[in-house]
Tab-separated table of N, CA and C in Angstrom:
chain	number	residue	atom	x	y	z
A	1	UNK	N	117.167	130.060	86.983
A	1	UNK	CA	116.849	128.690	86.660
A	1	UNK	C	115.556	128.663	85.858
A	2	UNK	N	115.566	127.958	84.763
A	2	UNK	CA	114.389	127.829	83.922
A	2	UNK	C	113.619	126.585	84.318
A	3	UNK	N	112.331	126.718	84.521
A	3	UNK	CA	111.508	125.574	84.888
A	3	UNK	C	111.041	124.837	83.651
A	4	UNK	N	110.632	123.582	83.853
A	4	UNK	CA	110.009	122.833	82.786
A	4	UNK	C	108.642	123.416	82.494
A	5	UNK	N	108.008	122.948	81.457
A	5	UNK	CA	106.702	123.466	81.059
A	5	UNK	C	105.597	122.766	81.843
A	6	UNK	N	104.616	123.541	82.299
A	6	UNK	CA	103.497	123.006	83.068
A	6	UNK	C	102.220	123.161	82.264
A	7	UNK	N	101.485	122.081	82.128
A	7	UNK	CA	100.165	122.113	81.512
A	7	UNK	C	99.151	121.762	82.582
A	8	UNK	N	98.141	122.607	82.748
A	8	UNK	CA	97.105	122.350	83.740
A	8	UNK	C	95.793	122.087	83.032
A	9	UNK	N	95.032	121.166	83.586
A	9	UNK	CA	93.725	120.865	83.044
A	9	UNK	C	92.770	120.654	84.204
A	10	UNK	N	91.574	121.147	84.047
A	10	UNK	CA	90.561	120.911	85.072
A	10	UNK	C	89.650	119.755	84.678
A	11	UNK	N	89.842	119.203	83.492
A	11	UNK	CA	89.148	118.003	83.053
A	11	UNK	C	87.644	118.142	83.002
A	12	UNK	N	86.998	117.091	82.559
A	12	UNK	CA	85.540	117.090	82.415
A	12	UNK	C	84.832	117.193	83.757
A	13	UNK	N	85.417	116.598	84.776
A	13	UNK	CA	84.780	116.589	86.098
A	13	UNK	C	85.363	117.672	87.006
A	14	UNK	N	86.002	118.671	86.425
A	14	UNK	CA	86.638	119.742	87.178
A	14	UNK	C	87.692	119.225	88.152
A	15	UNK	N	88.304	118.113	87.796
A	15	UNK	CA	89.396	117.585	88.603
A	15	UNK	C	90.699	118.150	88.063
A	16	UNK	N	91.487	118.697	88.918
A	16	UNK	CA	92.740	119.332	88.524
A	16	UNK	C	93.768	118.271	88.149
A	17	UNK	N	94.466	118.505	87.056
A	17	UNK	CA	95.560	117.647	86.614
A	17	UNK	C	96.739	118.535	86.247
A	18	UNK	N	97.925	118.069	86.564
A	18	UNK	CA	99.145	118.792	86.215
A	18	UNK	C	100.011	117.859	85.386
A	19	UNK	N	100.506	118.356	84.281
A	19	UNK	CA	101.523	117.657	83.500
A	19	UNK	C	102.730	118.578	83.451
A	20	UNK	N	103.831	118.138	84.019
A	20	UNK	CA	105.049	118.935	84.096
A	20	UNK	C	106.094	118.297	83.194
A	21	UNK	N	106.467	118.983	82.117
A	21	UNK	CA	107.487	118.491	81.195
A	21	UNK	C	108.857	118.814	81.766
A	22	UNK	N	109.587	117.786	82.077
A	22	UNK	CA	110.883	117.911	82.747
A	22	UNK	C	111.986	118.272	81.761
A	23	UNK	N	112.843	119.209	82.167
A	23	UNK	CA	114.035	119.534	81.372
A	23	UNK	C	115.034	118.384	81.477
A	24	UNK	N	115.899	118.237	80.491
A	24	UNK	CA	116.891	117.164	80.486
A	24	UNK	C	117.838	117.226	81.678
A	25	UNK	N	118.167	118.435	82.134
A	25	UNK	CA	119.125	118.586	83.233
A	25	UNK	C	118.452	118.674	84.608
A	26	UNK	N	117.151	118.463	84.654
A	26	UNK	CA	116.406	118.595	85.911
A	26	UNK	C	116.191	117.220	86.534
A	27	UNK	N	116.608	117.019	87.786
A	27	UNK	CA	116.388	115.731	88.443
A	27	UNK	C	114.885	115.435	88.583
A	28	UNK	N	114.508	114.166	88.479
A	28	UNK	CA	113.094	113.799	88.633
A	28	UNK	C	112.503	114.245	89.972
A	29	UNK	N	113.297	114.242	91.028
A	29	UNK	CA	112.769	114.650	92.340
A	29	UNK	C	112.383	116.130	92.348
A	30	UNK	N	113.165	116.971	91.685
A	30	UNK	CA	112.857	118.403	91.609
A	30	UNK	C	111.605	118.606	90.753
A	31	UNK	N	111.528	117.879	89.649
A	31	UNK	CA	110.350	117.978	88.780
A	31	UNK	C	109.095	117.528	89.527
A	32	UNK	N	109.196	116.447	90.298
A	32	UNK	CA	108.047	115.951	91.065
A	32	UNK	C	107.629	116.960	92.131
A	33	UNK	N	108.588	117.536	92.831
A	33	UNK	CA	108.277	118.532	93.860
A	33	UNK	C	107.614	119.760	93.242
A	34	UNK	N	108.094	120.177	92.088
A	34	UNK	CA	107.509	121.334	91.401
A	34	UNK	C	106.090	121.032	90.936
A	35	UNK	N	105.883	119.858	90.353
A	35	UNK	CA	104.547	119.478	89.891
A	35	UNK	C	103.569	119.382	91.063
A	36	UNK	N	104.017	118.816	92.180
A	36	UNK	CA	103.156	118.720	93.366
A	36	UNK	C	102.806	120.090	93.918
A	37	UNK	N	103.785	120.979	93.964
A	37	UNK	CA	103.509	122.343	94.443
A	37	UNK	C	102.473	123.013	93.554
A	38	UNK	N	102.602	122.857	92.257
A	38	UNK	CA	101.625	123.439	91.328
A	38	UNK	C	100.244	122.809	91.526
A	39	UNK	N	100.215	121.511	91.727
A	39	UNK	CA	98.945	120.800	91.931
A	39	UNK	C	98.208	121.343	93.152
A	40	UNK	N	98.957	121.564	94.240
A	40	UNK	CA	98.354	122.045	95.478
A	40	UNK	C	98.304	123.565	95.577
A	41	UNK	N	98.800	124.262	94.554
A	41	UNK	CA	98.757	125.723	94.555
A	41	UNK	C	99.744	126.354	95.515
A	42	UNK	N	100.844	125.655	95.789
A	42	UNK	CA	101.868	126.136	96.712
A	42	UNK	C	103.079	126.667	95.952
A	43	UNK	N	103.887	127.450	96.635
A	43	UNK	CA	105.207	127.811	96.133
A	43	UNK	C	106.111	126.614	96.397
A	44	UNK	N	106.909	126.218	95.427
A	44	UNK	CA	107.716	125.007	95.568
A	44	UNK	C	108.698	125.093	96.740
A	45	UNK	N	109.157	126.294	97.093
A	45	UNK	CA	110.103	126.429	98.208
A	45	UNK	C	109.418	126.395	99.571
A	46	UNK	N	108.103	126.546	99.594
A	46	UNK	CA	107.363	126.544	100.858
A	46	UNK	C	106.158	125.616	100.788
A	47	UNK	N	106.265	124.569	100.008
A	47	UNK	CA	105.139	123.668	99.791
A	47	UNK	C	104.741	122.962	101.086
A	48	UNK	N	103.444	122.806	101.267
A	48	UNK	CA	102.937	122.128	102.459
A	48	UNK	C	103.127	120.614	102.357
A	49	UNK	N	103.175	120.092	101.149
A	49	UNK	CA	103.396	118.665	100.933
A	49	UNK	C	104.861	118.456	100.577
A	50	UNK	N	105.571	117.717	101.405
A	50	UNK	CA	106.988	117.472	101.190
A	50	UNK	C	107.188	116.109	100.535
A	51	UNK	N	107.875	116.086	99.410
A	51	UNK	CA	108.099	114.855	98.658
A	51	UNK	C	108.773	113.790	99.517
A	52	UNK	N	109.764	114.176	100.318
A	52	UNK	CA	110.522	113.198	101.101
A	52	UNK	C	109.692	112.529	102.200
A	53	UNK	N	108.499	113.037	102.480
A	53	UNK	CA	107.614	112.360	103.419
A	53	UNK	C	106.977	111.118	102.793
A	54	UNK	N	107.078	110.987	101.468
A	54	UNK	CA	106.406	109.910	100.747
A	54	UNK	C	107.347	109.014	99.949
A	55	UNK	N	108.474	109.573	99.498
A	55	UNK	CA	109.410	108.811	98.676
A	55	UNK	C	110.801	109.401	98.869
A	56	UNK	N	111.814	108.574	98.765
A	56	UNK	CA	113.200	109.030	98.914
A	56	UNK	C	113.630	109.734	97.623
A	57	UNK	N	113.850	111.047	97.661
A	57	UNK	CA	114.221	111.778	96.440
A	57	UNK	C	115.504	111.272	95.791
A	58	UNK	N	116.508	110.880	96.597
A	58	UNK	CA	117.756	110.372	96.026
A	58	UNK	C	117.528	109.047	95.296
A	59	UNK	N	116.722	108.179	95.871
A	59	UNK	CA	116.412	106.905	95.224
A	59	UNK	C	115.636	107.141	93.923
A	60	UNK	N	114.697	108.084	93.958
A	60	UNK	CA	113.941	108.421	92.752
A	60	UNK	C	114.871	108.900	91.644
A	61	UNK	N	115.777	109.809	91.974
A	61	UNK	CA	116.730	110.305	90.974
A	61	UNK	C	117.600	109.173	90.427
A	62	UNK	N	117.992	108.249	91.295
A	62	UNK	CA	118.834	107.122	90.870
A	62	UNK	C	118.127	106.218	89.868
A	63	UNK	N	116.817	106.082	90.018
A	63	UNK	CA	116.066	105.227	89.088
A	63	UNK	C	116.097	105.748	87.651
A	64	UNK	N	116.276	107.050	87.491
A	64	UNK	CA	116.275	107.649	86.158
A	64	UNK	C	117.672	108.084	85.697
A	65	UNK	N	118.681	107.906	86.555
A	65	UNK	CA	120.049	108.311	86.214
A	65	UNK	C	120.726	107.237	85.362
A	66	UNK	N	121.824	107.634	84.727
A	66	UNK	CA	122.616	106.669	83.979
A	66	UNK	C	123.203	105.650	84.951
A	67	UNK	N	123.546	104.472	84.419
A	67	UNK	CA	124.178	103.448	85.252
A	67	UNK	C	125.594	103.889	85.597
A	68	UNK	N	126.258	103.139	86.473
A	68	UNK	CA	127.637	103.464	86.855
A	68	UNK	C	128.585	103.407	85.664
A	69	UNK	N	128.223	102.646	84.631
A	69	UNK	CA	129.048	102.559	83.423
A	69	UNK	C	128.698	103.643	82.414
A	70	UNK	N	127.729	104.515	82.749
A	70	UNK	CA	127.351	105.595	81.849
A	70	UNK	C	126.292	105.221	80.834
A	71	UNK	N	125.739	104.024	80.962
A	71	UNK	CA	124.679	103.575	80.050
A	71	UNK	C	123.334	104.141	80.496
A	72	UNK	N	122.443	104.336	79.540
A	72	UNK	CA	121.083	104.770	79.870
A	72	UNK	C	120.300	103.594	80.428
A	73	UNK	N	119.435	103.888	81.353
A	73	UNK	CA	118.545	102.843	81.885
A	73	UNK	C	117.354	102.700	80.946
A	74	UNK	N	116.720	101.543	80.972
A	74	UNK	CA	115.513	101.395	80.155
A	74	UNK	C	114.421	102.294	80.716
A	75	UNK	N	113.614	102.811	79.810
A	75	UNK	CA	112.545	103.741	80.202
A	75	UNK	C	111.523	103.013	81.063
A	76	UNK	N	111.056	103.692	82.070
A	76	UNK	CA	110.052	103.129	82.954
A	76	UNK	C	109.309	104.249	83.656
A	77	UNK	N	108.397	103.883	84.518
A	77	UNK	CA	107.639	104.871	85.278
A	77	UNK	C	107.662	104.505	86.755
A	78	UNK	N	107.465	105.513	87.569
A	78	UNK	CA	107.310	105.340	89.011
A	78	UNK	C	105.991	106.001	89.373
A	79	UNK	N	105.159	105.277	90.104
A	79	UNK	CA	103.876	105.831	90.555
A	79	UNK	C	103.772	105.691	92.058
A	80	UNK	N	103.224	106.725	92.685
A	80	UNK	CA	102.952	106.662	94.114
A	80	UNK	C	101.843	107.646	94.435
A	81	UNK	N	101.221	107.423	95.586
A	81	UNK	CA	100.122	108.285	96.025
A	81	UNK	C	100.616	109.230	97.114
A	82	UNK	N	100.127	110.461	97.035
A	82	UNK	CA	100.362	111.466	98.069
A	82	UNK	C	99.007	112.047	98.418
A	83	UNK	N	98.580	111.815	99.644
A	83	UNK	CA	97.268	112.300	100.090
A	83	UNK	C	96.200	111.922	99.077
A	84	UNK	N	95.632	112.894	98.375
A	84	UNK	CA	94.541	112.633	97.435
A	84	UNK	C	95.000	112.646	95.978
A	85	UNK	N	96.313	112.527	95.746
A	85	UNK	CA	96.847	112.645	94.383
A	85	UNK	C	97.677	111.420	94.005
A	86	UNK	N	97.635	111.103	92.713
A	86	UNK	CA	98.478	110.060	92.135
A	86	UNK	C	99.575	110.759	91.349
A	87	UNK	N	100.828	110.435	91.654
A	87	UNK	CA	101.979	111.029	90.984
A	87	UNK	C	102.591	109.957	90.088
A	88	UNK	N	102.748	110.277	88.809
A	88	UNK	CA	103.366	109.358	87.850
A	88	UNK	C	104.582	110.059	87.266
A	89	UNK	N	105.734	109.434	87.440
A	89	UNK	CA	106.978	110.024	86.945
A	89	UNK	C	107.485	109.177	85.796
A	90	UNK	N	107.711	109.838	84.673
A	90	UNK	CA	108.272	109.231	83.474
A	90	UNK	C	109.591	109.949	83.186
A	91	UNK	N	110.421	109.408	82.315
A	91	UNK	CA	111.688	110.084	82.023
A	91	UNK	C	111.523	111.516	81.538
A	92	UNK	N	110.463	111.820	80.813
A	92	UNK	CA	110.310	113.149	80.214
A	92	UNK	C	109.328	114.045	80.933
A	93	UNK	N	108.500	113.500	81.847
A	93	UNK	CA	107.517	114.345	82.502
A	93	UNK	C	106.995	113.736	83.796
A	94	UNK	N	106.273	114.603	84.535
A	94	UNK	CA	105.618	114.195	85.778
A	94	UNK	C	104.137	114.562	85.641
A	95	UNK	N	103.255	113.623	85.939
A	95	UNK	CA	101.818	113.860	85.936
A	95	UNK	C	101.305	113.742	87.372
A	96	UNK	N	100.445	114.671	87.764
A	96	UNK	CA	99.791	114.627	89.066
A	96	UNK	C	98.312	114.769	88.809
A	97	UNK	N	97.526	113.813	89.315
A	97	UNK	CA	96.075	113.882	89.130
A	97	UNK	C	95.376	113.345	90.369
A	98	UNK	N	94.119	113.712	90.515
A	98	UNK	CA	93.367	113.229	91.689
A	98	UNK	C	93.201	111.717	91.637
A	99	UNK	N	93.153	111.123	92.795
A	99	UNK	CA	92.877	109.682	92.865
A	99	UNK	C	91.376	109.515	92.682
A	100	UNK	N	91.009	108.654	91.771
A	100	UNK	CA	89.570	108.441	91.491
A	100	UNK	C	88.910	107.671	92.602
């Protein structure tokens, strides 16, 4: 399995940021879990922070999936907080950054 591209930045204030570019065939929930694991320095299969403790992965995937008629949904974002991080999910990528 090929992962999406990860860009890491420590920023001006040495705050860690992760930008995970999602593949077209990768569900948003998998991309979010991978980005969170990278943010916390965990292996995605053994991550200490579990996405489903904060948001329903199936519901998240549904928000970005095609409609029942096969139409694309309008582009939007989903944001939520996990511990000390803000997770922003867009159709093409996931951003994880510290909460200011």
